[in-house]
Amino acid sequence: NGDDDRVLKLSEFSKGKMSLISFEESYLRLIKSENRSPVLRKEDTHIITGIRTDGASLSNTFEIRQGKNTLSVVEPIPGAFNCFSATAALLAFASIVGRDLFLLSGKYDIDFGKLRPAFGRGEILEHGDTKYQIFLGKNPAGLSLNLHLLSQVKAGKAILFILNDNTADGRDVSWIWDTDFSYFRKISDKFKIFVAGTRGLDMALRLKYEGIGEARIFKDISEAIRMIGREKFEKVFVLPTYTAMLDFRKALKLKIV
């Protein structure tokens, strides 16, 4: 994070070369929960710029810029924040093979096309005729960025928020009030909204105060899945906390009619 003074201070202890990365300012403004500023950047920082998200697949294309050098990258994992991970991977690979990052494409194929999302981070699970795409939302920063991502979806579908307060989630769920729903609010009328989980009522209240359309509330995740199945949605986006994701996966394995 080349715009974070805490990370920059690590260079004082590093014996090797540090490769710094930062997002363009328009994206940095979305990360409201973190103390980051573009004024802290050093001249050799690699800037992620020109992020374009496909409204159907949610894949990304972007450029890495350092001074006058530019490298174009296609990154299939949903979420512009994954452009950061892809950039870090390319910089690590360039260091290992002893090549300049901006000369890699001349000798190596830069192809992220076969990557698949990790556990709960954009992966798709199928149940019946419905595809469920899971985006973990377990803190204000993560949920805010995932909501911003879904604001770029082309066609309106359904969203299932699942909020738990088990030990692994944290008992205090007041963090949902620090989440930025503003981008999602603008397009929320395109989605049918479902809410479940041990603290589903808290999430429903948060959505109501944000002015987001009426949510259908379910005490049991399996009941929510049954209702979604009856309405025959082609695709549903699921935004769970950590244990809620595990509960959701278990519920999908049940025989649901």
GROMACS .gro file of C-alpha atoms in nm:
model
  257
    1ASN     CA    1   0.000   0.000   0.000
    2GLY     CA    2   0.208   0.286  -0.131
    3ASP     CA    3  -0.036   0.544   0.005
    4ASP     CA    4  -0.038   0.418   0.365
    5ASP     CA    5   0.221   0.574   0.597
    6ARG     CA    6   0.217   0.266   0.820
    7VAL     CA    7   0.329   0.044   0.532
    8LEU     CA    8   0.577   0.297   0.400
    9LYS     CA    9   0.757   0.292   0.735
   10LEU     CA   10   0.838  -0.076   0.676
   11SER     CA   11   1.098   0.037   0.421
   12GLU     CA   12   1.307   0.154   0.715
   13PHE     CA   13   1.345  -0.209   0.822
   14SER     CA   14   1.364  -0.379   0.483
   15LYS     CA   15   1.703  -0.480   0.344
   16GLY     CA   16   1.556  -0.555   0.003
   17LYS     CA   17   1.371  -0.346  -0.251
   18MET     CA   18   1.010  -0.266  -0.173
   19SER     CA   19   0.758  -0.257  -0.457
   20LEU     CA   20   0.481  -0.011  -0.372
   21ILE     CA   21   0.126  -0.018  -0.512
   22SER     CA   22  -0.159   0.230  -0.496
   23PHE     CA   23  -0.501   0.282  -0.653
   24GLU     CA   24  -0.592   0.588  -0.855
   25GLU     CA   25  -0.755   0.858  -0.643
   26SER     CA   26  -1.112   0.792  -0.764
   27TYR     CA   27  -1.098   0.440  -0.619
   28LEU     CA   28  -0.912   0.542  -0.304
   29ARG     CA   29  -1.211   0.759  -0.215
   30LEU     CA   30  -1.420   0.443  -0.181
   31ILE     CA   31  -1.195   0.306   0.094
   32LYS     CA   32  -1.333   0.539   0.359
   33SER     CA   33  -1.253   0.308   0.649
   34GLU     CA   34  -0.877   0.322   0.594
   35ASN     CA   35  -0.624   0.598   0.652
   36ARG     CA   36  -0.472   0.629   0.306
   37SER     CA   37  -0.368   0.933   0.102
   38PRO     CA   38  -0.218   0.971  -0.248
   39VAL     CA   39   0.005   1.255  -0.124
   40LEU     CA   40   0.218   0.992   0.053
   41ARG     CA   41   0.315   0.814  -0.269
   42LYS     CA   42   0.675   0.785  -0.375
   43GLU     CA   43   0.772   0.845  -0.737
   44ASP     CA   44   0.830   0.476  -0.810
   45THR     CA   45   0.485   0.366  -0.682
   46HIS     CA   46   0.288   0.142  -0.921
   47ILE     CA   47  -0.053   0.304  -0.974
   48ILE     CA   48  -0.358   0.091  -1.058
   49THR     CA   49  -0.567   0.301  -1.292
   50GLY     CA   50  -0.846   0.283  -1.549
   51ILE     CA   51  -1.036   0.004  -1.372
   52ARG     CA   52  -1.327  -0.116  -1.586
   53THR     CA   53  -1.570  -0.377  -1.452
   54ASP     CA   54  -1.777  -0.590  -1.686
   55GLY     CA   55  -2.141  -0.563  -1.575
   56ALA     CA   56  -2.213  -0.927  -1.659
   57SER     CA   57  -1.909  -1.126  -1.544
   58LEU     CA   58  -1.783  -0.861  -1.296
   59SER     CA   59  -1.429  -0.924  -1.428
   60ASN     CA   60  -1.186  -0.633  -1.451
   61THR     CA   61  -0.950  -0.475  -1.699
   62PHE     CA   62  -0.703  -0.216  -1.576
   63GLU     CA   63  -0.363  -0.058  -1.627
   64ILE     CA   64  -0.056  -0.053  -1.406
   65ARG     CA   65   0.126   0.278  -1.443
   66GLN     CA   66   0.468   0.380  -1.317
   67GLY     CA   67   0.596   0.706  -1.456
   68LYS     CA   68   0.563   0.681  -1.836
   69ASN     CA   69   0.537   0.300  -1.834
   70THR     CA   70   0.198   0.128  -1.865
   71LEU     CA   71   0.092  -0.237  -1.863
   72SER     CA   72  -0.264  -0.354  -1.942
   73VAL     CA   73  -0.406  -0.645  -1.742
   74VAL     CA   74  -0.723  -0.856  -1.756
   75GLU     CA   75  -0.827  -0.990  -1.415
   76PRO     CA   76  -1.129  -1.227  -1.392
   77ILE     CA   77  -1.192  -1.233  -1.015
   78PRO     CA   78  -1.480  -0.997  -0.918
   79GLY     CA   79  -1.394  -0.686  -0.721
   80ALA     CA   80  -1.162  -0.405  -0.817
   81PHE     CA   81  -0.968  -0.472  -0.495
   82ASN     CA   82  -0.848  -0.793  -0.662
   83CYS     CA   83  -0.663  -0.577  -0.914
   84PHE     CA   84  -0.433  -0.498  -0.622
   85SER     CA   85  -0.366  -0.868  -0.563
   86ALA     CA   86  -0.301  -0.926  -0.933
   87THR     CA   87  -0.056  -0.636  -0.942
   88ALA     CA   88   0.127  -0.768  -0.635
   89ALA     CA   89   0.148  -1.114  -0.795
   90LEU     CA   90   0.296  -0.968  -1.115
   91LEU     CA   91   0.552  -0.766  -0.922
   92ALA     CA   92   0.652  -1.073  -0.720
   93PHE     CA   93   0.687  -1.279  -1.039
   94ALA     CA   94   0.892  -1.006  -1.209
   95SER     CA   95   1.125  -1.001  -0.909
   96ILE     CA   96   1.166  -1.381  -0.910
   97VAL     CA   97   1.251  -1.403  -1.282
   98GLY     CA   98   1.464  -1.090  -1.269
   99ARG     CA   99   1.264  -0.897  -1.527
  100ASP     CA  100   1.121  -0.548  -1.536
  101LEU     CA  101   0.744  -0.558  -1.484
  102PHE     CA  102   0.676  -0.360  -1.799
  103LEU     CA  103   0.883  -0.599  -2.013
  104LEU     CA  104   0.710  -0.917  -1.892
  105SER     CA  105   0.461  -0.931  -2.179
  106GLY     CA  106   0.747  -0.949  -2.425
  107LYS     CA  107   0.864  -1.288  -2.293
  108TYR     CA  108   0.584  -1.426  -2.074
  109ASP     CA  109   0.210  -1.466  -2.124
  110ILE     CA  110   0.024  -1.259  -1.865
  111ASP     CA  111  -0.295  -1.459  -1.836
  112PHE     CA  112  -0.515  -1.462  -1.526
  113GLY     CA  113  -0.802  -1.614  -1.724
  114LYS     CA  114  -0.789  -1.952  -1.548
  115LEU     CA  115  -0.802  -1.810  -1.197
  116ARG     CA  116  -1.107  -1.900  -0.990
  117PRO     CA  117  -1.241  -1.709  -0.688
  118ALA     CA  118  -1.133  -1.825  -0.344
  119PHE     CA  119  -1.364  -1.952  -0.070
  120GLY     CA  120  -1.650  -1.703  -0.031
  121ARG     CA  121  -1.484  -1.433  -0.236
  122GLY     CA  122  -1.684  -1.426  -0.556
  123GLU     CA  123  -1.722  -1.803  -0.597
  124ILE     CA  124  -2.040  -1.937  -0.757
  125LEU     CA  125  -2.240  -2.225  -0.610
  126GLU     CA  126  -2.527  -2.382  -0.803
  127HIS     CA  127  -2.848  -2.516  -0.656
  128GLY     CA  128  -3.122  -2.626  -0.891
  129ASP     CA  129  -3.153  -2.365  -1.164
  130THR     CA  130  -3.010  -2.087  -0.950
  131LYS     CA  131  -2.652  -1.967  -0.926
  132TYR     CA  132  -2.545  -1.813  -0.594
  133GLN     CA  133  -2.242  -1.585  -0.602
  134ILE     CA  134  -2.095  -1.531  -0.256
  135PHE     CA  135  -1.917  -1.215  -0.146
  136LEU     CA  136  -1.811  -1.216   0.219
  137GLY     CA  137  -1.917  -0.902   0.401
  138LYS     CA  138  -1.773  -0.925   0.750
  139ASN     CA  139  -1.653  -0.569   0.816
  140PRO     CA  140  -1.740  -0.215   0.697
  141ALA     CA  141  -1.462  -0.191   0.437
  142GLY     CA  142  -1.529  -0.530   0.279
  143LEU     CA  143  -1.907  -0.494   0.269
  144SER     CA  144  -1.885  -0.138   0.136
  145LEU     CA  145  -1.659  -0.241  -0.152
  146ASN     CA  146  -1.876  -0.543  -0.237
  147LEU     CA  147  -2.186  -0.322  -0.244
  148HIS     CA  148  -2.004  -0.083  -0.474
  149LEU     CA  149  -1.916  -0.380  -0.695
  150LEU     CA  150  -2.281  -0.491  -0.713
  151SER     CA  151  -2.387  -0.138  -0.808
  152GLN     CA  152  -2.220  -0.210  -1.143
  153VAL     CA  153  -2.427  -0.520  -1.220
  154LYS     CA  154  -2.607  -0.481  -1.553
  155ALA     CA  155  -2.931  -0.665  -1.486
  156GLY     CA  156  -3.124  -0.654  -1.160
  157LYS     CA  157  -3.135  -0.982  -0.971
  158ALA     CA  158  -3.173  -1.080  -0.607
  159ILE     CA  159  -2.954  -1.020  -0.303
  160LEU     CA  160  -2.945  -1.222   0.019
  161PHE     CA  161  -2.787  -1.050   0.320
  162ILE     CA  162  -2.703  -1.293   0.603
  163LEU     CA  163  -2.585  -1.133   0.928
  164ASN     CA  164  -2.467  -1.355   1.215
  165ASP     CA  165  -2.319  -1.257   1.550
  166ASN     CA  166  -2.139  -1.578   1.643
  167THR     CA  167  -1.794  -1.568   1.800
  168ALA     CA  168  -1.611  -1.581   1.468
  169ASP     CA  169  -1.825  -1.292   1.338
  170GLY     CA  170  -1.803  -1.074   1.647
  171ARG     CA  171  -2.091  -1.022   1.887
  172ASP     CA  172  -2.114  -0.650   1.816
  173VAL     CA  173  -2.279  -0.590   1.477
  174SER     CA  174  -2.288  -0.212   1.503
  175TRP     CA  175  -2.026  -0.209   1.225
  176ILE     CA  176  -2.309  -0.235   0.971
  177TRP     CA  177  -2.386   0.131   1.048
  178ASP     CA  178  -2.033   0.221   0.933
  179THR     CA  179  -2.090   0.047   0.599
  180ASP     CA  180  -2.138   0.272   0.295
  181PHE     CA  181  -2.463   0.174   0.121
  182SER     CA  182  -2.480   0.492  -0.091
  183TYR     CA  183  -2.373   0.341  -0.425
  184PHE     CA  184  -2.600   0.042  -0.381
  185ARG     CA  185  -2.894   0.256  -0.271
  186LYS     CA  186  -2.902   0.425  -0.611
  187ILE     CA  187  -2.972   0.097  -0.792
  188SER     CA  188  -3.132  -0.111  -0.514
  189ASP     CA  189  -3.474  -0.099  -0.680
  190LYS     CA  190  -3.334  -0.337  -0.944
  191PHE     CA  191  -3.292  -0.610  -0.683
  192LYS     CA  192  -3.527  -0.819  -0.475
  193ILE     CA  193  -3.379  -0.818  -0.127
  194PHE     CA  194  -3.380  -1.104   0.123
  195VAL     CA  195  -3.240  -1.096   0.477
  196ALA     CA  196  -3.156  -1.382   0.713
  197GLY     CA  197  -2.919  -1.473   0.997
  198THR     CA  198  -2.914  -1.450   1.376
  199ARG     CA  199  -2.911  -1.069   1.345
  200GLY     CA  200  -3.111  -1.044   1.025
  201LEU     CA  201  -3.352  -0.797   1.185
  202ASP     CA  202  -3.059  -0.562   1.251
  203MET     CA  203  -2.963  -0.574   0.884
  204ALA     CA  204  -3.324  -0.516   0.777
  205LEU     CA  205  -3.336  -0.209   1.002
  206ARG     CA  206  -3.008  -0.081   0.858
  207LEU     CA  207  -3.145  -0.116   0.505
  208LYS     CA  208  -3.468   0.060   0.604
  209TYR     CA  209  -3.280   0.358   0.748
  210GLU     CA  210  -3.073   0.375   0.429
  211GLY     CA  211  -3.394   0.406   0.227
  212ILE     CA  212  -3.340   0.077   0.047
  213GLY     CA  213  -3.649  -0.114  -0.070
  214GLU     CA  214  -3.843  -0.345   0.157
  215ALA     CA  215  -3.654  -0.660   0.247
  216ARG     CA  216  -3.812  -1.000   0.302
  217ILE     CA  217  -3.690  -1.132   0.635
  218PHE     CA  218  -3.631  -1.499   0.717
  219LYS     CA  219  -3.530  -1.641   1.052
  220ASP     CA  220  -3.393  -1.954   0.888
  221ILE     CA  221  -3.150  -1.951   0.595
  222SER     CA  222  -3.311  -2.264   0.450
  223GLU     CA  223  -3.645  -2.085   0.433
  224ALA     CA  224  -3.484  -1.799   0.244
  225ILE     CA  225  -3.331  -2.045  -0.004
  226ARG     CA  226  -3.670  -2.217  -0.050
  227MET     CA  227  -3.838  -1.887  -0.129
  228ILE     CA  228  -3.562  -1.787  -0.369
  229GLY     CA  229  -3.594  -2.126  -0.539
  230ARG     CA  230  -3.968  -2.083  -0.586
  231GLU     CA  231  -3.915  -1.747  -0.756
  232LYS     CA  232  -3.669  -1.911  -0.994
  233PHE     CA  233  -3.400  -1.643  -0.996
  234GLU     CA  234  -3.123  -1.718  -1.241
  235LYS     CA  235  -2.862  -1.560  -1.014
  236VAL     CA  236  -2.855  -1.444  -0.654
  237PHE     CA  237  -2.578  -1.247  -0.484
  238VAL     CA  238  -2.513  -1.356  -0.124
  239LEU     CA  239  -2.347  -1.119   0.124
  240PRO     CA  240  -2.283  -1.314   0.446
  241THR     CA  241  -2.062  -1.278   0.750
  242TYR     CA  242  -1.815  -1.562   0.799
  243THR     CA  243  -2.025  -1.812   0.996
  244ALA     CA  244  -2.328  -1.710   0.791
  245MET     CA  245  -2.140  -1.824   0.482
  246LEU     CA  246  -2.076  -2.163   0.642
  247ASP     CA  247  -2.443  -2.190   0.741
  248PHE     CA  248  -2.547  -2.099   0.388
  249ARG     CA  249  -2.325  -2.368   0.237
  250LYS     CA  250  -2.472  -2.627   0.472
  251ALA     CA  251  -2.827  -2.516   0.386
  252LEU     CA  252  -2.761  -2.557   0.014
  253LYS     CA  253  -2.675  -2.923   0.074
  254LEU     CA  254  -3.019  -2.991   0.224
  255LYS     CA  255  -3.297  -3.129   0.014
  256ILE     CA  256  -3.497  -2.814  -0.053
  257VAL     CA  257  -3.835  -2.835  -0.228
   0.00000   0.00000   0.00000
